[in-house]
PDB file of C-alpha atoms in Angstrom:
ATOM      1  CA  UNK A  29       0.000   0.000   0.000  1.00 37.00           C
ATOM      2  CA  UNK A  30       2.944   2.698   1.261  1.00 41.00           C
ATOM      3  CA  UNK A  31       4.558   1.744  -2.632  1.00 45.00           C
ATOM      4  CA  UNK A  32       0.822   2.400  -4.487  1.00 44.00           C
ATOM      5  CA  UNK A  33       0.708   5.561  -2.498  1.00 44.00           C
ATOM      6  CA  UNK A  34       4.564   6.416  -3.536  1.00 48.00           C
ATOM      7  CA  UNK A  35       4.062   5.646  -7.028  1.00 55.00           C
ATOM      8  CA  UNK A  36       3.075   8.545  -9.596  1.00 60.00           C
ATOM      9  CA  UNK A  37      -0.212   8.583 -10.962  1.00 57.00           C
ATOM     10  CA  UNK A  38      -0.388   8.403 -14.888  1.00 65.00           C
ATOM     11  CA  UNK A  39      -3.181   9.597 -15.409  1.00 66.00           C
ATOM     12  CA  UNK A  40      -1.756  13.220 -16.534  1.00 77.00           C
ATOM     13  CA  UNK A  41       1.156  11.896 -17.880  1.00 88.00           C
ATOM     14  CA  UNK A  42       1.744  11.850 -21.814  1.00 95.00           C
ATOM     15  CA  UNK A  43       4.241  10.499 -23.600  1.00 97.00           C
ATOM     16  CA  UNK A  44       5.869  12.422 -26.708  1.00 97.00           C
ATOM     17  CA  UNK A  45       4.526  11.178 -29.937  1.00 96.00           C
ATOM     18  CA  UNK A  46       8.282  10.710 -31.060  1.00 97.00           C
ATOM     19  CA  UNK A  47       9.063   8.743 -27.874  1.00 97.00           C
ATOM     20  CA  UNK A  48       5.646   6.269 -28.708  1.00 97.00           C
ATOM     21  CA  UNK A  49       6.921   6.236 -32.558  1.00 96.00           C
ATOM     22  CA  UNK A  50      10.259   4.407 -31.763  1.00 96.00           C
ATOM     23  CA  UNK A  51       9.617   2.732 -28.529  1.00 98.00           C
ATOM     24  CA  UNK A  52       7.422   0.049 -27.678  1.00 98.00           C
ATOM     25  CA  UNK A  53       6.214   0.502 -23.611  1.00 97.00           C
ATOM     26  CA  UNK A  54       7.462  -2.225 -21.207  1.00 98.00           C
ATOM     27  CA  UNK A  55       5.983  -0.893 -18.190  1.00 96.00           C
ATOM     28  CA  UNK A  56       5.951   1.431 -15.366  1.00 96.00           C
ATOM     29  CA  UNK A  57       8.553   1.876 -12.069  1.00 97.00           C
ATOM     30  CA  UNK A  58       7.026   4.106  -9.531  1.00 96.00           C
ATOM     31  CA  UNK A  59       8.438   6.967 -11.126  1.00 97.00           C
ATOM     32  CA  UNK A  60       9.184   6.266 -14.682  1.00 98.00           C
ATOM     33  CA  UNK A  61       7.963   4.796 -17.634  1.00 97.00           C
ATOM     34  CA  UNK A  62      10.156   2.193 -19.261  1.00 98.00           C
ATOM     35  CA  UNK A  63      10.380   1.471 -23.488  1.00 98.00           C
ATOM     36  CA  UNK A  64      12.345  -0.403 -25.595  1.00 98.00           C
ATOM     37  CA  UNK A  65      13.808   1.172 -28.349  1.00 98.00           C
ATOM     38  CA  UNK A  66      12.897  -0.344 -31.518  1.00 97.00           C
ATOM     39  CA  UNK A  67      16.255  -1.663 -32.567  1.00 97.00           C
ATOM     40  CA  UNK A  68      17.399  -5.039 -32.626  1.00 97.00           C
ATOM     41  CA  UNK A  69      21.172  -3.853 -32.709  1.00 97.00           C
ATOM     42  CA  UNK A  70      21.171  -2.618 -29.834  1.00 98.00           C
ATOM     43  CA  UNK A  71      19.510  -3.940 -26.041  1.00 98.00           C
ATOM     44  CA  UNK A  72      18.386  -0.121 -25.329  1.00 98.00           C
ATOM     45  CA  UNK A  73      15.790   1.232 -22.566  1.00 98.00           C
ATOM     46  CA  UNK A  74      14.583   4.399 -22.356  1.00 98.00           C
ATOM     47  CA  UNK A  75      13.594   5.786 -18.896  1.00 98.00           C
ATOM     48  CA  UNK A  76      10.734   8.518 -18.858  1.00 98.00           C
ATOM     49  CA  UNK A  77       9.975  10.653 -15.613  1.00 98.00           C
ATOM     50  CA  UNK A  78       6.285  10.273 -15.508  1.00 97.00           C
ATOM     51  CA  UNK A  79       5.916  14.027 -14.979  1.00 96.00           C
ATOM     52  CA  UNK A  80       4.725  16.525 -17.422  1.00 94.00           C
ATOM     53  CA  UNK A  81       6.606  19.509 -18.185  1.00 95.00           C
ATOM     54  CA  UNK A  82      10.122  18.125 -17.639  1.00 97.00           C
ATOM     55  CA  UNK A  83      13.368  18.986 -20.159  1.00 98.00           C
ATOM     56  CA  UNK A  84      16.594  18.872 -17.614  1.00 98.00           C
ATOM     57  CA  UNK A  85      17.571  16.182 -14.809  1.00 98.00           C
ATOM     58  CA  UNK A  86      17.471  19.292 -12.806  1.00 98.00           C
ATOM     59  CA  UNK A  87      14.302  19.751 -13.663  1.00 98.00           C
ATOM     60  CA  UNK A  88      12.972  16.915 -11.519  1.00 98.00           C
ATOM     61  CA  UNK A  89      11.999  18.522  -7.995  1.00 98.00           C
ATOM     62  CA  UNK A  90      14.032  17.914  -4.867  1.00 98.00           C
ATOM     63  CA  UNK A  91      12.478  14.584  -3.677  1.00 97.00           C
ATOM     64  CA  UNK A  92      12.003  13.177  -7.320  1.00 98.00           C
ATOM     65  CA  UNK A  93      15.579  13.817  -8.342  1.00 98.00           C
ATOM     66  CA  UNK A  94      16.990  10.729  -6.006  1.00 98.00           C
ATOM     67  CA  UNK A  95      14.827   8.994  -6.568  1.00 98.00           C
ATOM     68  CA  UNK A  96      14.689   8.702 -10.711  1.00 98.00           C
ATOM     69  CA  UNK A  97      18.725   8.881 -10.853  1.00 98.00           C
ATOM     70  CA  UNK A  98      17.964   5.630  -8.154  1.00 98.00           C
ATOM     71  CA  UNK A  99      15.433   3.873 -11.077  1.00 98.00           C
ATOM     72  CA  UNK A 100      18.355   4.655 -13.319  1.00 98.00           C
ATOM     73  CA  UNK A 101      20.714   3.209 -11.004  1.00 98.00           C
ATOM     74  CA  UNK A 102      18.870  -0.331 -10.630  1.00 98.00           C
ATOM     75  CA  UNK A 103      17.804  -0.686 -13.920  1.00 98.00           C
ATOM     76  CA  UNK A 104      21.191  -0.202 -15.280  1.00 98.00           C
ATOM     77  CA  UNK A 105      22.524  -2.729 -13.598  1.00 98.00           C
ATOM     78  CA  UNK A 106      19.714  -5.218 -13.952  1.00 98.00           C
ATOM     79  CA  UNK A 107      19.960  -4.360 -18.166  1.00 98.00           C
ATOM     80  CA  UNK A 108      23.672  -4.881 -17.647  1.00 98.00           C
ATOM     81  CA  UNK A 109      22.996  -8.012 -16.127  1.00 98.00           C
ATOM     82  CA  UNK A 110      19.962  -9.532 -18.132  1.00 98.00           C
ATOM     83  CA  UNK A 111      21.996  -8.726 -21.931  1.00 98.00           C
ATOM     84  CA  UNK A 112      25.542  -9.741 -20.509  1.00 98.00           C
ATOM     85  CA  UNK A 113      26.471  -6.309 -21.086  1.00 98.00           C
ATOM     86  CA  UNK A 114      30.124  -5.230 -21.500  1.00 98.00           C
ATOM     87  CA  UNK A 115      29.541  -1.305 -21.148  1.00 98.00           C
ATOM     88  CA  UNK A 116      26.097   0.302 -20.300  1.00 98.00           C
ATOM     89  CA  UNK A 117      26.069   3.759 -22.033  1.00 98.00           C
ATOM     90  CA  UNK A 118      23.773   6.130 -19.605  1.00 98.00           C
ATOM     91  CA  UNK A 119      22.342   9.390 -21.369  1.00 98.00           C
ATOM     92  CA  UNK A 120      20.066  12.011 -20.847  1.00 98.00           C
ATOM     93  CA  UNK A 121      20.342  14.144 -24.198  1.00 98.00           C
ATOM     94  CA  UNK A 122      17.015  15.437 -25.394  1.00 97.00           C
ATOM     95  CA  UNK A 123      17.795  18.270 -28.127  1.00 97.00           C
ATOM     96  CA  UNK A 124      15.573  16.827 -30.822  1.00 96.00           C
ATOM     97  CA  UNK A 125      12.757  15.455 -27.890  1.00 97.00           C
ATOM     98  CA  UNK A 126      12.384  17.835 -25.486  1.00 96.00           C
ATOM     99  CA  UNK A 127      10.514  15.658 -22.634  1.00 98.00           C
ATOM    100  CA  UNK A 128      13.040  14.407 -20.736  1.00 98.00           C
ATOM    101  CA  UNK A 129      14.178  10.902 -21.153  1.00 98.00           C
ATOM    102  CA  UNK A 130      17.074   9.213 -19.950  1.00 98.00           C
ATOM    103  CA  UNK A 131      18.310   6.160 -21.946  1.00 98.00           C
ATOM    104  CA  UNK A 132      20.148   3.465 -20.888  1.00 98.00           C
ATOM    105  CA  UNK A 133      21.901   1.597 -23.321  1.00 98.00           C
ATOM    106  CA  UNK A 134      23.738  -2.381 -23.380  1.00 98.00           C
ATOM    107  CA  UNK A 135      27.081  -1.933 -25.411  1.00 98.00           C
ATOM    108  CA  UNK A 136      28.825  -5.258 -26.108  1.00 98.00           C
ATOM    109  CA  UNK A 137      32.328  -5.251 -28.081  1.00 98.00           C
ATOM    110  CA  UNK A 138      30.523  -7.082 -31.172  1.00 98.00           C
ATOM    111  CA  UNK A 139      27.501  -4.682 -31.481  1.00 97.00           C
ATOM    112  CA  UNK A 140      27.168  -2.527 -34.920  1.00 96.00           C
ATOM    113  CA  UNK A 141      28.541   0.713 -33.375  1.00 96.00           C
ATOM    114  CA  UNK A 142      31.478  -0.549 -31.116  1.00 97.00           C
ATOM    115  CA  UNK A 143      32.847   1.553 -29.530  1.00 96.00           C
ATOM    116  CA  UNK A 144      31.292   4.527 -30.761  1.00 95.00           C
ATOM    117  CA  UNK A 145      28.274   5.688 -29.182  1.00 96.00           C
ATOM    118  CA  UNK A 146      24.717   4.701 -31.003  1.00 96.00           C
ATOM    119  CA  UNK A 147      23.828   8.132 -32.041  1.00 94.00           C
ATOM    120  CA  UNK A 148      25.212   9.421 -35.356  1.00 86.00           C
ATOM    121  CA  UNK A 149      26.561   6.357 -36.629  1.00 88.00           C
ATOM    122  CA  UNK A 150      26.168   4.366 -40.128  1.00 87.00           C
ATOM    123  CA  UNK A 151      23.889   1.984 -38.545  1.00 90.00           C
ATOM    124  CA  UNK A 152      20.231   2.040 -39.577  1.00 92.00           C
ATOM    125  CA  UNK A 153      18.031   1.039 -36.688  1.00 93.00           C
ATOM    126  CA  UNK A 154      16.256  -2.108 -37.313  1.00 96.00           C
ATOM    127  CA  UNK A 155      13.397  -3.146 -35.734  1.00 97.00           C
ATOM    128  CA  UNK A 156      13.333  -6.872 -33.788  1.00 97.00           C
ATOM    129  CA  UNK A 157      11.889  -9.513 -35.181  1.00 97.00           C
ATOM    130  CA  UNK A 158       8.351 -10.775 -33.527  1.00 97.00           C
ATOM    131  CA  UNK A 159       9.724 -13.729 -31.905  1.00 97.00           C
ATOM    132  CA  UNK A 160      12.533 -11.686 -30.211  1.00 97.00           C
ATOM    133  CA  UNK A 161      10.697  -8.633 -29.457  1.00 98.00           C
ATOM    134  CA  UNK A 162       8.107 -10.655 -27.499  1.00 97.00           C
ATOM    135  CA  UNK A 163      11.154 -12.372 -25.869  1.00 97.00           C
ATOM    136  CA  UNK A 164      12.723  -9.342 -24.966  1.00 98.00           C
ATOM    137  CA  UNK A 165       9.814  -7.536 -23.333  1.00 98.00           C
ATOM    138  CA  UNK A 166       8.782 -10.491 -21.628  1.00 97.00           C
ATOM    139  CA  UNK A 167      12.623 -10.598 -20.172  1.00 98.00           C
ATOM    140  CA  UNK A 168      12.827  -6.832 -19.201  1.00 98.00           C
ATOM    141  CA  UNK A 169       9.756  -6.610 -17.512  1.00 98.00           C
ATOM    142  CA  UNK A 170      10.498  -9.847 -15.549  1.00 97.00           C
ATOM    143  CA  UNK A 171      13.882  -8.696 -14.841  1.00 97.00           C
ATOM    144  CA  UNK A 172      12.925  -5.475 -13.500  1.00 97.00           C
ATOM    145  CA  UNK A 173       9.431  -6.566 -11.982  1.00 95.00           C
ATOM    146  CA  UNK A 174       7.848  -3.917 -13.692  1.00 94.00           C
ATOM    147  CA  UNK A 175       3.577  -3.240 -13.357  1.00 79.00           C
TER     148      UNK A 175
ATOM    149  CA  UNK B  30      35.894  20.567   9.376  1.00 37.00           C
ATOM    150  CA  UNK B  31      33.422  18.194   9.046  1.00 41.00           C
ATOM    151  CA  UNK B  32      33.116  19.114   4.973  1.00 45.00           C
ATOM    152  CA  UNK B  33      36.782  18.084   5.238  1.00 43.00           C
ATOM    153  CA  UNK B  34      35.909  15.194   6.932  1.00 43.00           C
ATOM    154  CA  UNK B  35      33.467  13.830   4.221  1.00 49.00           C
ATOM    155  CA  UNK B  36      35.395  15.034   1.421  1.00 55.00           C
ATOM    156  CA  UNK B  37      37.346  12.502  -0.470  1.00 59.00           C
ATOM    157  CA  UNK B  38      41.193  12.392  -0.313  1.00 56.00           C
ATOM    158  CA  UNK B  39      42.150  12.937  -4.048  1.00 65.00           C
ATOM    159  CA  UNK B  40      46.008  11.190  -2.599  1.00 66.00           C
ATOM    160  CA  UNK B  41      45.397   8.029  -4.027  1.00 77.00           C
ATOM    161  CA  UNK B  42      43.422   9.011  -7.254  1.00 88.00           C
ATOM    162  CA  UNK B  43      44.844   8.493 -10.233  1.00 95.00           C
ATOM    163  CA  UNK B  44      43.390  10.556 -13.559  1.00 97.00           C
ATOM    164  CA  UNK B  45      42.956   7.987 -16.453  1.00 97.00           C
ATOM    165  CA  UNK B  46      46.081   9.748 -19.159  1.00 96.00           C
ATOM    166  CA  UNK B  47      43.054  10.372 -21.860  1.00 97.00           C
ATOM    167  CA  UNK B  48      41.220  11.980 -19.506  1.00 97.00           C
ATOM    168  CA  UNK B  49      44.061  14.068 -18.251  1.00 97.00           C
ATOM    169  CA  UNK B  50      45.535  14.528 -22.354  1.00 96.00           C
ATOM    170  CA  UNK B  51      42.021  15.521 -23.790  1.00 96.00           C
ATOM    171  CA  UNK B  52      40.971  18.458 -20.722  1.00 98.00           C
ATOM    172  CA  UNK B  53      42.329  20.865 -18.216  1.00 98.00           C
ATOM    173  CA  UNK B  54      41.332  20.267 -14.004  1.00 97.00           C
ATOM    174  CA  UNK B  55      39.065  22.995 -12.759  1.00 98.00           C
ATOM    175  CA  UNK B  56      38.962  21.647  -9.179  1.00 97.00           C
ATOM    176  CA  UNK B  57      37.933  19.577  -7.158  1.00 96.00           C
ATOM    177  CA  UNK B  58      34.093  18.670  -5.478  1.00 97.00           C
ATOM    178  CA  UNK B  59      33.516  16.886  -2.245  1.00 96.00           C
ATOM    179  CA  UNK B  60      33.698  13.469  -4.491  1.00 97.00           C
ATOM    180  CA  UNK B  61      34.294  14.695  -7.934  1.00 98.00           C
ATOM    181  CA  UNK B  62      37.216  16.172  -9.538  1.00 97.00           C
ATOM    182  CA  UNK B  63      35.883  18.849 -12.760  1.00 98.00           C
ATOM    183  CA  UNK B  64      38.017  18.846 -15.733  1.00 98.00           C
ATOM    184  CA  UNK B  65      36.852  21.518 -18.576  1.00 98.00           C
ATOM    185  CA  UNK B  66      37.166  19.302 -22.060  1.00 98.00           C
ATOM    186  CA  UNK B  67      39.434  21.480 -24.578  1.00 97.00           C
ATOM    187  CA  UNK B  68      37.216  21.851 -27.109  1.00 97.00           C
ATOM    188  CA  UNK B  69      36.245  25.588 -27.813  1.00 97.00           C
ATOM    189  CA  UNK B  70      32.778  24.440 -29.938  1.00 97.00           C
ATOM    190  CA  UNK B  71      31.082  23.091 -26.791  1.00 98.00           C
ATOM    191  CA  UNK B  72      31.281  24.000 -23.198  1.00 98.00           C
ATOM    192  CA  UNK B  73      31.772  21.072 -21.383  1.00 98.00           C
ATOM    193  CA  UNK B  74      32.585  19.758 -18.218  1.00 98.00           C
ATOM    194  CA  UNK B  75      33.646  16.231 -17.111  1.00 98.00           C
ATOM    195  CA  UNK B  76      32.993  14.869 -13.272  1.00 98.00           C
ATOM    196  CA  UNK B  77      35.542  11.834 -12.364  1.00 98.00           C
ATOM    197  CA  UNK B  78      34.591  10.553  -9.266  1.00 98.00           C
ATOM    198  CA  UNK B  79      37.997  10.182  -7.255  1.00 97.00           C
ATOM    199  CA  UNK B  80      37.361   6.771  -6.353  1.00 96.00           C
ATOM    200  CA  UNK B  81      39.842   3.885  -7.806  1.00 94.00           C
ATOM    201  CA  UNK B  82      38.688   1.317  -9.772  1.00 95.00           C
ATOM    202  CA  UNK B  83      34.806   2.200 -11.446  1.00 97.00           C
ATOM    203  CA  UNK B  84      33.353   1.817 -14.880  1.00 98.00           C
ATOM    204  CA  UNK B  85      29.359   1.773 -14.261  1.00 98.00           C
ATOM    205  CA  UNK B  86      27.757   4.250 -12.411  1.00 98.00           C
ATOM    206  CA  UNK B  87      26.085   1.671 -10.470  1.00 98.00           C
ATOM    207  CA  UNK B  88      30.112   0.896  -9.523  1.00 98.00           C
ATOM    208  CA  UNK B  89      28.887   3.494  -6.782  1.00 98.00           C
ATOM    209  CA  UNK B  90      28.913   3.062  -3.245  1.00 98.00           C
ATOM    210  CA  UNK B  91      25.073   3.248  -1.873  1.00 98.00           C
ATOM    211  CA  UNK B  92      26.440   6.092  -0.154  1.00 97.00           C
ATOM    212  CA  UNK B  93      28.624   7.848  -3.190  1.00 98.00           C
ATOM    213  CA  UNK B  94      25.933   7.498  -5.908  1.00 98.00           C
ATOM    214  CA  UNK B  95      22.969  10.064  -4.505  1.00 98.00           C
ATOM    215  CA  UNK B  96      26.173  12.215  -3.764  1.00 98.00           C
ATOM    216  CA  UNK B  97      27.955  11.757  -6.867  1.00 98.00           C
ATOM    217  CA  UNK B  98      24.441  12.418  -9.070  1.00 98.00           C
ATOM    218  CA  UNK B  99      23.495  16.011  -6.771  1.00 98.00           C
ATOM    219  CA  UNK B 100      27.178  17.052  -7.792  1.00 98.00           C
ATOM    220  CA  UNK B 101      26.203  16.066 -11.253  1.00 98.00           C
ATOM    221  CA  UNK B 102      22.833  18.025 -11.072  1.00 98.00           C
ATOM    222  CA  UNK B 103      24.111  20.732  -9.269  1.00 98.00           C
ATOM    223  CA  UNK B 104      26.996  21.340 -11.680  1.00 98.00           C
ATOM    224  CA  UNK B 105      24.507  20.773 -14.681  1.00 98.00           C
ATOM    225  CA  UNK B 106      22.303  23.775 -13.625  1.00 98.00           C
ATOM    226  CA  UNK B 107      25.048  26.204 -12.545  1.00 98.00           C
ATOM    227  CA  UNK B 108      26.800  25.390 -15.393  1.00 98.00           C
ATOM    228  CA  UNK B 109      23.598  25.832 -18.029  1.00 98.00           C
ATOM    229  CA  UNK B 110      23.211  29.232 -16.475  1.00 98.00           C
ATOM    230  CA  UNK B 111      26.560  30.094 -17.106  1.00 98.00           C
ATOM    231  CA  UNK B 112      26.769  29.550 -20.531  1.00 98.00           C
ATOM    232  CA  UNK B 113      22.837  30.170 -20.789  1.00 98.00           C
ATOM    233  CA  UNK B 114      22.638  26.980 -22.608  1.00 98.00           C
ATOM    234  CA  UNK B 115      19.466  25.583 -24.792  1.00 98.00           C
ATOM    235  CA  UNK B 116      19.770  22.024 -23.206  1.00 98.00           C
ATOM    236  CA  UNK B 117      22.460  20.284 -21.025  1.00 98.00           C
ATOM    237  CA  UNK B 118      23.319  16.669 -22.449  1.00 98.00           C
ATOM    238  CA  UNK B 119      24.326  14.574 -19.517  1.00 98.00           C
ATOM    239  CA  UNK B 120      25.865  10.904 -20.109  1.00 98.00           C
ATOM    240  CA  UNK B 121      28.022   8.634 -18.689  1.00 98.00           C
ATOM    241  CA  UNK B 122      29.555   6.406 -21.794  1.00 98.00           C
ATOM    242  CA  UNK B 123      33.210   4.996 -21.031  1.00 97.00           C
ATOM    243  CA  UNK B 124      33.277   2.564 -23.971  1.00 97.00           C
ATOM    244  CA  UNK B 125      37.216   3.848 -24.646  1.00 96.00           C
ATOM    245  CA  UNK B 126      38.389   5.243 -21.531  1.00 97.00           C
ATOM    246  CA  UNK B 127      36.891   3.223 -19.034  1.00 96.00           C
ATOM    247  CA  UNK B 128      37.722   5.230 -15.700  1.00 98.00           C
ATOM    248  CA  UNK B 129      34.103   6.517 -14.606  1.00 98.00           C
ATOM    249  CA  UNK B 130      32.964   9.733 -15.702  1.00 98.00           C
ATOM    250  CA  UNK B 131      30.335  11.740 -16.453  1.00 98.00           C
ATOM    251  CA  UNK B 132      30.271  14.346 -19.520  1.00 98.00           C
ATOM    252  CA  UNK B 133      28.156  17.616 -18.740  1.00 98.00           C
ATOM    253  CA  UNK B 134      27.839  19.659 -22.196  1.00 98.00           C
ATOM    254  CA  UNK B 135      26.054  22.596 -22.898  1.00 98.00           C
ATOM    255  CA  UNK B 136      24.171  22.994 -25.717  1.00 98.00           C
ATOM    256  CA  UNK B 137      22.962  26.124 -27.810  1.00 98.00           C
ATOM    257  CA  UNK B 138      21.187  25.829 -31.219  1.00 98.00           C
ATOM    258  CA  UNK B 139      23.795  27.585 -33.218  1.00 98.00           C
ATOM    259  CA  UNK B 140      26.502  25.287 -31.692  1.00 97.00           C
ATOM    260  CA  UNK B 141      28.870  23.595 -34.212  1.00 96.00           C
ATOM    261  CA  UNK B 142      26.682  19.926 -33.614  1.00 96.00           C
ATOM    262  CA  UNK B 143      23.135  20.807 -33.330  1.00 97.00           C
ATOM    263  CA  UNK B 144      20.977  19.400 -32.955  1.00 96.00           C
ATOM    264  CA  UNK B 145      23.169  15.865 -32.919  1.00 95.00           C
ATOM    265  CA  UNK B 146      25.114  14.701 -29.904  1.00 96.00           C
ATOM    266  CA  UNK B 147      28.465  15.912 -29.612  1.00 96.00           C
ATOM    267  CA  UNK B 148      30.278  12.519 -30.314  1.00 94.00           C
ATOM    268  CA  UNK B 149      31.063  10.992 -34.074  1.00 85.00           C
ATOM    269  CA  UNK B 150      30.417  13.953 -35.905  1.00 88.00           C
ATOM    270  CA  UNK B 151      32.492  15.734 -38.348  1.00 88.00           C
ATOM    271  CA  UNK B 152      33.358  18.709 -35.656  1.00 90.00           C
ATOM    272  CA  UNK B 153      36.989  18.371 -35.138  1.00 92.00           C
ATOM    273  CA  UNK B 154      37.822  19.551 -31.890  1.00 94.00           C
ATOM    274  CA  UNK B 155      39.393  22.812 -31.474  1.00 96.00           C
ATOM    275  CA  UNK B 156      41.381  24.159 -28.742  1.00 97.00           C
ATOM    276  CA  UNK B 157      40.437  27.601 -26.617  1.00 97.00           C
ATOM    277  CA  UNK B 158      42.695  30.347 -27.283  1.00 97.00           C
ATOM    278  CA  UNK B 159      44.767  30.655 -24.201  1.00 97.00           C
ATOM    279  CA  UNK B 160      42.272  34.026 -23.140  1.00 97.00           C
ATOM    280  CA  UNK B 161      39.501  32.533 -23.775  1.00 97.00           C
ATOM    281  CA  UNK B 162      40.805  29.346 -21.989  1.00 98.00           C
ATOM    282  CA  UNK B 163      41.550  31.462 -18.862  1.00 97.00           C
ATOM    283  CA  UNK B 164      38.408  33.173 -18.677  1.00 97.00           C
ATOM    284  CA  UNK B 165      36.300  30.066 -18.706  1.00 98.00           C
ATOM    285  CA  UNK B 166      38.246  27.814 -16.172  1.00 98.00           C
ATOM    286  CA  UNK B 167      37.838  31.294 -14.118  1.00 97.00           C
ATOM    287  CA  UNK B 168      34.452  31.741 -14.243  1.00 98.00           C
ATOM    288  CA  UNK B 169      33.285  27.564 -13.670  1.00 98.00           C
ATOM    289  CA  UNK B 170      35.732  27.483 -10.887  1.00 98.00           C
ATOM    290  CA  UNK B 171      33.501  30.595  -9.543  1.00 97.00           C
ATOM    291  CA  UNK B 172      30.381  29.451 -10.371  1.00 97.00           C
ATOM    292  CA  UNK B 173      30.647  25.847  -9.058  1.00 98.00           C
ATOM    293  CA  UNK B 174      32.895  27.369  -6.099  1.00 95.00           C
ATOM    294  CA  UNK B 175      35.394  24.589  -6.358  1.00 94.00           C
ATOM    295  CA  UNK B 176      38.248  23.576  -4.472  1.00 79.00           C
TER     296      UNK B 176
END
């Protein structure tokens, strides 16, 4: 009951059309929604304050700040866990979609961008194949007991 | 005395040589030390934590990471104020040097990059002229009242 009444309500919450356009929605964390980028080269979640109005970390009020970078903090290292992940790549960017979003991103020493970051590269996203979206879904949202 | 006390002794830190080859140290925070990248397109600031032997963020302490991210939001606002930035891009990558830190880059729309991220473009990085240089290690070191 004390975690329902923690949680954020989503009732006011939307989520950027460009954010739904790529992503596909895994579930919630008390504070943020969690997607899946739709691109099978790379194991890549993207965190989402479930707050309207937000552009900056800073942003985030006083008691909300801890508490998201703490969702980034255990899903990381879940992610890195769950995809065998060499490097996690952490980012909170935003200059083309200004609600804030924080991704967090499995790097592995054979992936199409090694060791480059995954924006502006050569590589075209691709999206996953039915089989291993489903998979991977199911997987995240086991792996981080999401609702 | 007691900031003293928590502070963390830099006496056994050891830069990472890329880190220390590609920017210039500011100062020092209670955990973090601030390097200013050379790069006169893009402000930007880098935040080591001066603890041996991290790559992830989640490499943390329980205790370090809330302080380590309130040094990094702390630093991103004063810093976007300084430089009256558009957005602040905030990421932790390491996928070549793999010492932990944390890149805080201001961002204006008629910056050299824009809208992209600052990494694999075709913006080759530029030194400051040794005034400018001066000026802006001067004023961060002000603004974020470092050590």
């Amino acid at each position: 009951m004390s975690i329902r009444f923690l949680s954020v309500s989503s009732a006011n919450f939307t989520l950027h059309p460009q954010l739904a356009a790529d992503t596909i929605p895994i579930g919630d964390l008390p504070l943020c929604r969690v997607l899946l980028m739709n691109n099978r080269h790379f194991p890549w979640l993207i965190l989402v304050p479930m707050r309207e109005g937000l552009r900056e970390l800073f942003d985030l009020s006083d008691a909300d700040y801890p508490a998201v970078m703490e969702e980034v903090r255990d899903t990381a290292k879940k992610f890195a866990g769950l995809t065998n992940a060499h490097k996690m790549n952490i980012a909170a960017l935003g200059n083309i979609v200004p609600q804030l979003h924080i991704h967090i991103i499995a790097r592995h020493t054979h992936d199409a961008a090694w060791p480059n970051p995954v924006w502006n590269t050569s590589v075209k996203p691709e999206f996953y194949a039915s089989n291993a979206l489903s998979h991977m879904l199911k997987k995240v949202k086991e792996c981080l007991a999401l609702r």
